[in-house]
Coordinates of C-alpha atoms and ligand atoms in Angstrom, one line a residue:
M1 CA -25.8 94.8 -31.3
D2 CA -28.1 92.1 -30.0
A3 CA -28.2 91.7 -26.2
K4 CA -26.1 88.7 -25.2
K5 CA -26.3 86.3 -22.3
V6 CA -22.8 86.6 -20.7
L7 CA -21.0 84.6 -18.0
V8 CA -18.2 86.5 -16.2
T9 CA -16.1 84.3 -13.9
G10 CA -14.3 86.4 -11.3
G11 CA -17.0 89.0 -11.8
A12 CA -17.0 90.2 -8.2
G13 CA -13.3 91.2 -8.4
F14 CA -11.8 94.5 -9.3
V15 CA -11.8 94.2 -13.1
G16 CA -14.8 91.8 -13.2
S17 CA -17.1 94.2 -11.4
H18 CA -16.4 97.0 -13.9
L19 CA -17.0 94.6 -16.7
C20 CA -20.3 93.4 -15.3
E21 CA -21.3 97.0 -14.8
R22 CA -20.5 97.9 -18.4
L23 CA -22.3 94.8 -19.8
I24 CA -25.4 95.5 -17.8
A25 CA -25.3 99.2 -18.9
E26 CA -25.2 98.0 -22.5
G27 CA -28.3 95.8 -22.1
H28 CA -26.7 92.4 -21.8
E29 CA -27.8 89.7 -19.3
V30 CA -25.0 88.8 -16.9
I31 CA -24.2 85.8 -14.7
C32 CA -21.4 86.7 -12.3
L33 CA -19.6 83.6 -10.9
D34 CA -17.2 84.1 -8.1
N35 CA -15.9 82.3 -5.0
F36 CA -15.1 85.7 -3.3
M37 CA -11.5 84.7 -2.6
T38 CA -10.3 88.3 -3.5
G39 CA -13.6 89.8 -4.7
S40 CA -16.7 90.6 -2.7
R41 CA -20.4 90.8 -3.0
G42 CA -20.0 94.5 -2.1
N43 CA -18.2 95.1 -5.5
V44 CA -21.4 94.2 -7.3
E45 CA -24.0 95.2 -4.7
H46 CA -25.3 98.0 -6.9
L47 CA -26.1 95.5 -9.7
L48 CA -28.0 93.0 -7.5
S49 CA -31.4 94.6 -7.9
N50 CA -31.2 94.5 -11.7
P51 CA -33.2 91.5 -13.0
K52 CA -30.6 91.1 -15.8
F53 CA -27.9 90.4 -13.2
S54 CA -27.3 87.3 -11.2
L55 CA -24.6 86.4 -8.8
I56 CA -23.5 82.8 -8.2
E57 CA -21.1 81.8 -5.4
K58 CA -19.1 79.0 -7.0
D59 CA -15.5 77.9 -7.6
V60 CA -14.4 77.9 -11.2
Q61 CA -12.5 74.7 -10.5
Q62 CA -15.9 73.0 -10.5
P63 CA -17.8 72.4 -13.7
F64 CA -20.6 74.8 -14.4
F65 CA -23.4 74.9 -17.0
A66 CA -25.5 77.7 -18.4
K67 CA -26.6 78.5 -21.9
V68 CA -24.6 81.6 -22.7
D69 CA -23.3 83.5 -25.7
W70 CA -20.2 84.9 -24.2
I71 CA -17.8 83.8 -21.5
F72 CA -15.2 86.1 -19.9
N73 CA -12.9 84.0 -17.8
L74 CA -11.3 86.3 -15.1
A75 CA -11.4 84.0 -12.1
C76 CA -8.0 84.1 -10.5
P77 CA -6.4 86.2 -7.8
A78 CA -4.3 88.8 -9.6
S79 CA -1.9 90.3 -7.0
P80 CA 1.3 88.6 -6.1
K81 CA 0.4 88.7 -2.4
H82 CA -2.9 86.8 -3.0
Y83 CA -1.8 84.4 -5.7
Q84 CA 1.2 83.3 -3.6
L85 CA -1.0 82.6 -0.5
D86 CA -2.0 79.2 -1.9
P87 CA 0.1 78.6 -5.0
V88 CA -1.3 75.2 -5.7
A89 CA -4.8 76.6 -5.7
T90 CA -3.7 79.3 -8.1
V91 CA -2.5 76.7 -10.6
R92 CA -5.7 74.7 -10.2
T93 CA -7.8 77.8 -10.6
N94 CA -6.0 78.7 -13.8
V95 CA -5.9 75.3 -15.4
L96 CA -9.1 73.6 -14.1
G97 CA -10.9 76.9 -14.4
I98 CA -10.2 77.4 -18.1
L99 CA -10.8 73.7 -18.8
N100 CA -14.2 74.0 -17.3
M101 CA -15.0 77.2 -19.2
L102 CA -13.6 75.8 -22.5
D103 CA -15.8 72.7 -22.1
L104 CA -18.8 75.0 -21.5
A105 CA -17.9 77.0 -24.6
K106 CA -17.5 73.8 -26.6
A107 CA -20.9 72.5 -25.4
T108 CA -22.8 75.7 -25.9
G109 CA -21.0 77.3 -28.9
A110 CA -20.2 80.3 -26.7
R111 CA -17.4 82.7 -27.6
I112 CA -14.8 82.8 -24.8
L113 CA -12.3 85.4 -23.7
Q114 CA -9.4 84.5 -21.5
A115 CA -8.0 87.2 -19.3
S116 CA -4.3 86.4 -19.7
T117 CA -1.5 88.6 -18.5
S118 CA 1.7 90.4 -19.2
E119 CA 3.2 88.0 -16.7
V120 CA 3.4 85.4 -19.5
Y121 CA 6.5 87.5 -20.6
G122 CA 8.1 87.0 -17.2
D123 CA 11.1 89.3 -16.6
P124 CA 11.3 90.3 -20.3
L125 CA 14.4 90.4 -22.3
E126 CA 12.6 92.2 -25.1
H127 CA 11.3 95.7 -24.5
P128 CA 8.6 96.8 -25.2
Q129 CA 6.9 93.4 -25.3
K130 CA 5.2 92.3 -28.5
E131 CA 2.8 89.3 -28.7
T132 CA 5.4 87.4 -30.7
Y133 CA 7.8 87.4 -27.8
W134 CA 7.7 84.0 -25.9
G135 CA 8.9 85.4 -22.6
N136 CA 11.4 84.8 -19.9
V137 CA 9.5 83.1 -17.1
N138 CA 11.2 81.2 -14.2
P139 CA 8.9 78.2 -13.8
I140 CA 10.2 77.4 -10.3
S141 CA 10.0 80.9 -8.7
K142 CA 7.2 82.0 -6.4
R143 CA 5.6 83.8 -9.3
G144 CA 5.6 80.6 -11.4
C145 CA 2.1 79.4 -10.1
Y146 CA 0.5 82.5 -11.7
D147 CA 2.7 82.9 -14.7
E148 CA 2.8 79.3 -15.7
G149 CA -0.9 78.8 -14.8
K150 CA -1.8 81.6 -17.2
R151 CA 0.6 80.3 -19.9
C152 CA -1.0 76.9 -19.7
A153 CA -4.5 78.5 -19.9
E154 CA -3.4 80.1 -23.1
T155 CA -2.2 76.8 -24.4
L156 CA -5.5 75.1 -23.6
C157 CA -7.4 77.9 -25.4
F158 CA -5.4 77.4 -28.5
D159 CA -5.7 73.6 -28.3
Y160 CA -9.5 73.8 -27.9
H161 CA -9.6 76.2 -30.8
R162 CA -7.5 74.0 -33.1
E163 CA -9.0 70.6 -32.0
Y164 CA -12.7 71.6 -31.5
G165 CA -13.1 74.9 -33.3
V166 CA -13.9 76.8 -30.0
D167 CA -14.2 80.5 -30.7
I168 CA -11.5 81.9 -28.4
K169 CA -10.1 85.4 -27.7
V170 CA -7.0 85.8 -25.6
I171 CA -5.9 89.2 -24.2
R172 CA -2.7 89.9 -22.2
I173 CA -3.6 92.5 -19.7
F174 CA -0.9 94.8 -18.4
N175 CA -0.9 96.4 -14.9
T176 CA -4.4 97.9 -14.4
Y177 CA -5.6 100.1 -11.6
G178 CA -8.7 102.0 -10.6
P179 CA -11.6 102.2 -8.1
R180 CA -12.5 98.8 -6.3
M181 CA -8.9 97.5 -6.2
A182 CA -8.9 95.6 -3.0
K183 CA -7.4 97.6 -0.1
D184 CA -5.3 94.7 1.1
D185 CA -4.0 93.2 -2.2
G186 CA -0.5 94.7 -2.0
R187 CA -0.4 96.1 -5.5
V188 CA 1.8 99.1 -6.0
V189 CA -0.9 101.6 -6.9
S190 CA -3.3 100.7 -4.1
N191 CA -0.4 100.5 -1.6
F192 CA 1.0 103.9 -2.5
I193 CA -2.3 105.6 -2.4
L194 CA -3.3 104.1 0.9
Q195 CA 0.1 104.9 2.4
A196 CA -0.1 108.5 1.1
L197 CA -3.6 109.0 2.5
R198 CA -2.7 107.5 5.9
G199 CA 0.5 109.6 6.2
E200 CA 2.7 106.5 6.1
D201 CA 5.9 106.2 4.1
L202 CA 5.5 104.8 0.6
T203 CA 7.2 101.5 0.4
I204 CA 9.4 101.1 -2.7
Y205 CA 10.9 97.6 -3.3
G206 CA 14.4 98.2 -4.8
D207 CA 15.8 101.5 -5.8
G208 CA 12.7 102.8 -7.5
S209 CA 14.1 102.3 -11.0
Y210 CA 11.9 99.3 -11.9
T211 CA 9.2 100.3 -14.4
R212 CA 5.6 99.4 -15.1
S213 CA 3.0 100.8 -17.5
F214 CA -0.3 101.5 -15.8
Q215 CA -3.7 101.3 -17.4
Y216 CA -6.9 102.8 -16.1
V217 CA -9.6 100.2 -15.7
D218 CA -12.1 101.9 -18.1
D219 CA -9.6 101.6 -20.9
L220 CA -9.2 97.9 -20.2
I221 CA -12.9 97.3 -20.3
D222 CA -13.1 99.1 -23.7
G223 CA -10.4 96.8 -25.0
M224 CA -12.0 93.7 -23.6
L225 CA -15.3 94.5 -25.3
S226 CA -13.7 95.5 -28.6
M227 CA -11.8 92.1 -28.5
M228 CA -15.0 90.2 -27.8
L229 CA -16.6 91.8 -30.8
T230 CA -13.9 90.9 -33.3
E231 CA -14.4 88.2 -35.9
D232 CA -11.7 85.8 -37.1
F233 CA -9.2 87.0 -34.6
T234 CA -8.0 84.9 -31.6
G235 CA -5.2 87.1 -30.3
P236 CA -3.2 86.9 -28.1
V237 CA -3.3 90.7 -28.0
N238 CA -1.7 93.1 -25.5
I239 CA -4.1 95.4 -23.7
G240 CA -2.2 97.9 -21.7
N241 CA -1.1 101.5 -21.6
P242 CA 2.4 102.0 -23.2
D243 CA 3.3 105.0 -21.1
E244 CA 6.0 103.7 -18.9
F245 CA 6.9 105.0 -15.4
T246 CA 9.5 104.2 -12.8
L247 CA 8.3 103.5 -9.3
N248 CA 10.0 106.7 -8.2
Q249 CA 7.9 108.6 -10.8
L250 CA 4.8 106.8 -9.6
S251 CA 5.4 107.6 -5.9
D252 CA 6.0 111.3 -6.7
L253 CA 2.8 111.5 -8.7
V254 CA 0.8 109.8 -5.9
L255 CA 2.2 112.1 -3.3
K256 CA 1.4 115.2 -5.4
L257 CA -2.2 114.1 -6.3
S258 CA -3.1 113.1 -2.7
G259 CA -1.5 116.2 -1.2
S260 CA 0.3 113.9 1.2
I261 CA 3.2 114.8 3.5
S262 CA 4.4 111.1 3.5
G263 CA 8.0 110.2 2.7
V264 CA 9.4 107.3 0.8
S265 CA 11.1 104.2 2.2
Y266 CA 13.3 102.0 0.1
L267 CA 13.0 98.3 1.0
P268 CA 15.0 95.3 -0.5
A269 CA 14.0 94.4 -4.1
V270 CA 11.7 91.4 -4.4
L271 CA 13.3 88.2 -5.8
H272 CA 12.4 87.5 -9.5
D273 CA 10.4 90.8 -9.7
P274 CA 10.3 91.9 -13.4
K275 CA 12.5 95.0 -13.8
Q276 CA 10.5 96.6 -16.6
R277 CA 7.3 96.2 -18.5
K278 CA 5.7 98.1 -21.3
P279 CA 3.3 96.7 -23.9
D280 CA 3.7 97.2 -27.7
I281 CA 0.1 97.8 -28.6
S282 CA 0.3 98.1 -32.4
L283 CA -1.6 94.8 -32.8
A284 CA -4.5 96.1 -30.7
K285 CA -4.5 99.4 -32.6
E286 CA -4.6 97.5 -35.9
K287 CA -7.1 94.7 -35.0
L288 CA -9.4 96.4 -32.5
D289 CA -8.9 100.0 -33.4
W290 CA -8.3 100.4 -29.6
E291 CA -5.8 102.4 -27.6
P292 CA -6.0 103.7 -24.0
K293 CA -7.3 107.2 -23.5
I294 CA -6.8 108.0 -19.9
P295 CA -3.4 109.3 -18.8
L296 CA -1.9 108.2 -15.5
H297 CA -2.4 111.5 -13.7
E298 CA -6.1 111.5 -14.6
G299 CA -6.8 107.9 -13.6
L300 CA -4.7 108.2 -10.4
A301 CA -6.7 111.3 -9.4
K302 CA -10.0 109.3 -9.8
T303 CA -8.5 106.4 -7.8
V304 CA -7.2 108.6 -5.0
A305 CA -10.7 110.1 -4.8
Y306 CA -12.2 106.6 -4.5
F307 CA -9.8 105.5 -1.7
K308 CA -10.4 108.8 0.1
R309 CA -14.1 108.0 0.1
I310 CA -13.8 104.5 1.4
L311 CA -11.2 105.1 4.1
Ligands
NAD1 P1 -9.1 90.3 -8.5 O1 -8.3 89.5 -7.5 O2 -9.7 91.6 -7.9 O3 -10.3 89.5 -9.1 C1 -10.3 88.1 -9.3 C2 -11.7 87.6 -9.0 O4 -11.6 86.1 -9.2 C3 -12.1 87.8 -7.5 O5 -13.4 88.2 -7.5 C4 -11.9 86.4 -6.9 O6 -12.8 86.2 -5.8 C5 -12.3 85.5 -8.1 N1 -11.7 84.1 -8.0 C6 -10.4 83.8 -7.6 N2 -10.3 82.5 -7.6 C7 -11.5 82.0 -8.0 C8 -12.0 80.7 -8.2 N3 -11.3 79.6 -8.0 N4 -13.3 80.5 -8.6 C9 -14.1 81.6 -8.7 N5 -13.7 82.9 -8.6 C10 -12.4 83.0 -8.2 O7 -8.2 90.6 -9.7 P2 -8.4 91.5 -11.0 O8 -7.3 92.6 -10.9 O9 -9.8 92.0 -11.1 O10 -8.0 90.5 -12.1 C11 -9.0 89.9 -12.9 C12 -8.4 89.0 -14.0 O11 -7.5 89.8 -14.8 C13 -7.5 87.9 -13.4 O12 -7.6 86.8 -14.1 C14 -6.1 88.5 -13.5 O13 -5.1 87.4 -13.7 C15 -6.2 89.3 -14.8 N6 -5.2 90.3 -14.9 C16 -5.4 91.5 -14.1 C17 -4.4 92.4 -14.1 C18 -4.5 93.7 -13.3 O14 -3.5 94.5 -13.3 N7 -5.5 93.9 -12.6 C19 -3.3 92.3 -15.0 C20 -3.2 91.1 -15.7 C21 -4.2 90.2 -15.7
UDP2 N1 6.0 97.4 -5.4 C1 6.6 98.4 -4.6 N2 5.9 98.7 -3.4 C2 4.7 98.2 -3.1 C3 4.1 97.2 -3.9 C4 4.8 96.9 -5.1 O1 7.6 98.9 -4.9 O2 4.2 98.6 -2.0 C5 6.6 97.1 -6.7 C6 6.7 95.6 -7.1 O3 7.9 95.1 -6.4 C7 6.8 95.7 -8.6 C8 5.9 96.9 -9.0 O4 5.8 97.7 -7.8 O5 8.1 96.0 -9.0 C9 4.5 96.5 -9.4 O6 4.0 95.6 -8.4 P1 2.5 95.1 -8.5 O7 2.4 94.0 -7.4 O8 1.6 96.2 -8.4 O9 2.3 94.4 -9.9 P2 3.2 93.3 -10.7 O10 4.5 93.0 -9.9 O11 2.3 92.1 -10.8 O12 3.5 94.0 -12.0

């Protein structure tokens, strides 16, 4: 494959930094654009000396121009704790961000991949979730700024595709974990691991019966790159691990892998928290020849080792 010139918005975040790393390893030239709201220079420090890598501190809400072949639009805080800090900014980042990136794609002819989310399915009434399911989102809940922002971003991708022929790719990412998740972002995997390593009780919201399907970050990056390389396929396509776990199962596994003596503490359930989530990935298998390879216990062991190192 020819080396590409690639723009990664949100490239200094958890997923973005792994994506930049992989793109550089494959010989591409990468511009990483980030405002460091939840990401950090530290996440991409190891790439800074590479002449093919550049880091630009900028908000995706502002227009940006560079002659690029590919755009990956990831800029957006992903954890409920962070996207609810300034909900209006979350909507702006999603909507103005994708508008700016679609305008850039339209002007340059670049192919653009939008990092959408399983949250477009809301608290799903269909299980597992297929791409044909339109979702069950509460637009006025505290999660609405993220869910509806991401839904509108998908709408804009498809309108730019139909109206202007922009070459779009939309992936719906399910819960992803791995090294470089921010310590303070409140997501369940990082919370549980940090609590276990610090000897604190693991905090379970609700009775522990809610489920999620957790994907290791390397599998996601494989899926993103496979999607970017497809021809004549826009998506949306689910990228996630279909192995579903209750929060009780996850806490048991984290305690075992970290050798922790922590206990578990049950706190009230969070309002409008989706009760279950599991992707149907048959479309990704068919169109991308992709499926996740890393089971939860293996990915968690690597993530525990990472957090042990940085603590
Ligand atoms: P993250 O918070 O670690 O990364 C987001 C990055 O975007 C950060 O570096 C942040 O500083 C940057 N950013 C935020 N607002 C910005 C703005 N206005 N301008 C420029 N940069 C901005 O989150 P992540 O887990 O790496 O998620 C990356 C993308 O994948 C997000 O779009 C998220 O919605 C999507 N996603 C992630 C998951 C997951 O489980 N990790 C699931 C579904 C979707
Ligand atoms: N959760 C929990 N304890 C925590 C953090 C999260 O029980 O310390 C729950 C949360 O309420 C949700 C699930 O774990 O039911 C996944 O939460 P996360 O924020 O990781 O992802 P999302 O809600 O976006 O799927």
